[in-house]
């Protein structure tokens, strides 16, 4: 960004994790986290209230979540072969 308006877009850790951010300076929020083993987590929400909405595994499985930060619960699981499982409950 312009001088004085720089914003954080990525954070790389020595353990291989990479965090990705969106938003203006001072309002950056986490939107994705990649692990060295290929797992990818996706987040939505405003800064400080980001909640996990999806988890992708290297084997093709995808988990979907609902709920607020710290209270996310699995609602759907998709397998690479097309099978889909649905979950209910708090």
Coordinates of N, CA and C in Angstrom, one line a residue:
X1 N 0.8 -1.2 0.0 CA 0.0 0.0 0.0 C 0.9 1.3 0.0
X2 N 0.2 2.4 0.0 CA 0.9 3.7 0.1 C 1.6 3.8 1.4
X3 N 2.6 4.6 1.4 CA 3.4 4.9 2.6 C 2.4 5.4 3.7
X4 N 2.5 4.7 4.8 CA 1.6 5.1 5.9 C 0.3 4.4 5.9
X5 N 0.0 3.7 4.8 CA -1.3 3.0 4.7 C -1.1 1.5 4.5
X6 N 0.1 1.1 4.9 CA 0.4 -0.4 4.7 C -0.5 -1.2 5.6
X7 N -0.8 -2.4 5.1 CA -1.6 -3.3 5.9 C -1.1 -4.7 5.8
X8 N -1.4 -5.5 6.8 CA -0.9 -6.9 6.8 C -1.7 -7.7 5.8
X9 N -1.1 -8.5 5.0 CA -1.8 -9.4 4.1 C -1.4 -10.9 4.3
X10 N -0.2 -11.1 4.8 CA 0.2 -12.5 5.0 C 1.3 -12.6 6.1
X11 N 1.2 -13.7 6.9 CA 2.1 -13.9 8.0 C 2.6 -15.3 7.8
X12 N 3.9 -15.5 7.6 CA 4.5 -16.8 7.5 C 5.3 -17.2 8.7
X13 N 5.0 -18.4 9.3 CA 5.7 -18.8 10.5 C 6.8 -19.9 10.1
X14 N 7.8 -20.0 11.0 CA 8.8 -21.0 10.7 C 8.3 -22.4 10.6
X15 N 7.2 -22.7 11.3 CA 6.7 -24.1 11.3 C 5.9 -24.4 10.0
X16 N 5.9 -23.5 9.0 CA 5.2 -23.7 7.8 C 3.8 -23.2 7.7
X17 N 3.2 -22.7 8.8 CA 1.9 -22.2 8.7 C 1.9 -20.8 8.0
X18 N 0.9 -20.5 7.3 CA 0.8 -19.2 6.6 C -0.7 -18.7 6.9
X19 N -0.7 -17.5 7.4 CA -2.0 -16.8 7.6 C -2.2 -15.7 6.6
X20 N -3.5 -15.6 6.1 CA -3.8 -14.6 5.1 C -4.8 -13.6 5.7
X21 N -4.7 -12.4 5.3 CA -5.6 -11.3 5.9 C -6.2 -10.5 4.8
X22 N -7.3 -9.9 5.1 CA -8.0 -8.9 4.2 C -8.5 -7.8 5.1
X23 N -8.7 -6.6 4.5 CA -9.2 -5.5 5.2 C -8.2 -4.4 5.2
X24 N -8.6 -3.2 5.5 CA -7.8 -2.0 5.5 C -6.9 -2.0 6.7
X25 N -6.0 -1.0 6.7 CA -5.0 -0.9 7.7 C -5.7 -0.7 9.1
X26 N -5.2 -1.5 10.0 CA -5.8 -1.5 11.4 C -7.1 -2.3 11.5
X27 N -7.6 -2.8 10.4 CA -8.9 -3.6 10.4 C -8.6 -4.9 9.7
X28 N -7.4 -5.3 9.6 CA -7.1 -6.6 8.9 C -7.8 -7.8 9.7
X29 N -8.4 -8.7 9.0 CA -9.0 -9.8 9.6 C -8.5 -11.1 9.0
X30 N -8.3 -12.2 9.8 CA -7.9 -13.4 9.2 C -8.9 -14.1 8.3
X31 N -8.5 -14.5 7.1 CA -9.5 -15.1 6.2 C -9.1 -16.6 5.9
X32 N -7.8 -16.9 6.0 CA -7.3 -18.3 5.6 C -6.1 -18.6 6.4
X33 N -6.0 -19.9 6.8 CA -4.8 -20.4 7.5 C -4.4 -21.7 6.8
X34 N -3.1 -21.7 6.3 CA -2.6 -22.9 5.6 C -1.6 -23.6 6.5
X35 N -1.7 -24.9 6.7 CA -0.7 -25.7 7.5 C 0.3 -26.4 6.5
X36 N 1.4 -26.7 7.1 CA 2.5 -27.3 6.3 C 2.0 -28.7 5.7
X37 N 1.1 -29.3 6.4 CA 0.6 -30.7 6.0 C -0.5 -30.6 4.9
X38 N -0.9 -29.4 4.5 CA -1.8 -29.3 3.4 C -3.2 -28.9 3.9
X39 N -3.5 -28.9 5.2 CA -4.8 -28.5 5.7 C -5.0 -27.0 5.5
X40 N -6.2 -26.6 5.1 CA -6.5 -25.2 5.0 C -7.8 -24.9 5.7
X41 N -7.8 -23.9 6.5 CA -8.9 -23.4 7.3 C -9.3 -22.0 6.7
X42 N -10.7 -21.8 6.6 CA -11.2 -20.6 6.1 C -12.0 -19.9 7.2
X43 N -11.9 -18.6 7.3 CA -12.6 -17.8 8.3 C -13.4 -16.7 7.7
X44 N -14.5 -16.3 8.4 CA -15.3 -15.1 8.1 C -15.6 -14.3 9.3
X45 N -15.9 -13.1 9.2 CA -16.2 -12.2 10.3 C -15.2 -11.1 10.4
X46 N -15.6 -10.1 11.2 CA -14.8 -8.9 11.4 C -13.6 -9.2 12.3
X47 N -12.7 -8.3 12.3 CA -11.4 -8.5 13.1 C -11.8 -8.7 14.5
X48 N -11.2 -9.7 15.1 CA -11.4 -10.1 16.5 C -12.6 -11.0 16.7
X49 N -13.4 -11.2 15.6 CA -14.6 -12.1 15.7 C -14.6 -13.1 14.6
X50 N -13.4 -13.4 14.0 CA -13.3 -14.3 12.9 C -13.8 -15.7 13.4
X51 N -14.5 -16.4 12.6 CA -15.0 -17.7 13.0 C -14.7 -18.7 11.8
X52 N -14.4 -19.9 12.2 CA -14.0 -20.9 11.1 C -15.3 -21.3 10.4
X53 N -15.3 -21.3 9.1 CA -16.4 -21.7 8.3 C -16.2 -22.9 7.4
X54 N -14.9 -23.2 7.2 CA -14.6 -24.4 6.3 C -13.2 -24.9 6.6
X55 N -13.1 -26.2 6.5 CA -11.8 -26.9 6.7 C -11.6 -27.8 5.5
X56 N -10.5 -27.7 4.8 CA -10.2 -28.6 3.7 C -9.0 -29.4 4.0
X57 N -9.1 -30.8 3.8 CA -8.1 -31.7 4.1 C -7.4 -32.1 2.8
X58 N -6.1 -32.5 2.8 CA -5.4 -32.9 1.6 C -6.1 -34.1 0.9
X59 N -6.8 -34.9 1.6 CA -7.5 -36.1 0.9 C -8.8 -35.7 0.2
X60 N -9.1 -34.4 0.2 CA -10.3 -34.0 -0.5 C -11.5 -33.8 0.3
X61 N -11.5 -34.2 1.6 CA -12.6 -33.9 2.5 C -12.7 -32.5 2.8
X62 N -14.0 -32.0 2.9 CA -14.3 -30.6 3.3 C -15.3 -30.6 4.4
X63 N -15.0 -29.9 5.5 CA -15.9 -29.7 6.6 C -16.5 -28.3 6.6
X64 N -17.7 -28.2 6.9 CA -18.4 -26.8 6.9 C -18.9 -26.6 8.4
X65 N -18.7 -25.3 8.8 CA -19.1 -25.0 10.2 C -20.0 -23.8 10.3
X66 N -20.8 -23.8 11.3 CA -21.6 -22.6 11.6 C -21.4 -22.3 13.1
X67 N -21.8 -21.1 13.5 CA -21.7 -20.6 14.9 C -20.6 -19.5 15.0
X68 N -20.7 -18.9 16.1 CA -19.8 -17.8 16.4 C -18.4 -18.2 16.8
X69 N -17.5 -17.3 16.9 CA -16.1 -17.6 17.2 C -16.0 -18.4 18.5
X70 N -15.3 -19.5 18.5 CA -15.1 -20.3 19.6 C -16.3 -21.3 19.9
X71 N -17.4 -21.1 19.1 CA -18.5 -22.0 19.3 C -18.9 -22.6 18.0
X72 N -18.0 -22.7 17.0 CA -18.2 -23.3 15.7 C -18.6 -24.8 15.9
X73 N -19.6 -25.2 15.1 CA -19.9 -26.6 15.1 C -20.0 -27.1 13.7
X74 N -19.7 -28.4 13.5 CA -19.7 -29.0 12.2 C -21.2 -29.2 11.7
X75 N -21.5 -28.8 10.5 CA -22.8 -29.0 10.0 C -22.9 -29.8 8.7
X76 N -21.7 -30.0 8.0 CA -21.7 -30.8 6.8 C -20.3 -31.2 6.6
X77 N -20.2 -32.4 6.0 CA -18.9 -33.0 5.6 C -19.0 -33.6 4.3
X78 N -18.1 -33.2 3.4 CA -18.1 -33.7 2.0 C -16.9 -34.5 1.8
X79 N -17.1 -35.7 1.2 CA -15.9 -36.6 0.9 C -15.6 -36.4 -0.6
X80 N -14.3 -36.8 -0.9 CA -13.9 -36.7 -2.3 C -14.7 -37.6 -3.3
X81 N -15.3 -38.6 -2.8 CA -16.0 -39.5 -3.7 C -17.5 -39.1 -3.9
X82 N -17.9 -37.9 -3.3 CA -19.2 -37.3 -3.5 C -20.2 -37.6 -2.4
X83 N -19.8 -38.4 -1.4 CA -20.7 -38.6 -0.2 C -20.7 -37.3 0.6
X84 N -21.9 -37.0 1.1 CA -22.1 -35.8 1.9 C -22.8 -36.3 3.2
X85 N -22.3 -35.9 4.4 CA -22.9 -36.1 5.7 C -23.3 -34.8 6.2
X86 N -24.5 -34.8 6.9 CA -25.1 -33.6 7.5 C -25.2 -33.8 9.0
X87 N -25.0 -32.7 9.8 CA -25.0 -32.8 11.2 C -26.0 -31.8 11.8
X88 N -26.7 -32.1 12.9 CA -27.5 -31.2 13.6 C -27.2 -31.3 15.1
X89 N -27.6 -30.2 15.8 CA -27.4 -30.2 17.2 C -26.5 -29.0 17.6
X90 N -26.6 -28.6 18.8 CA -25.8 -27.5 19.3 C -24.5 -28.0 19.9

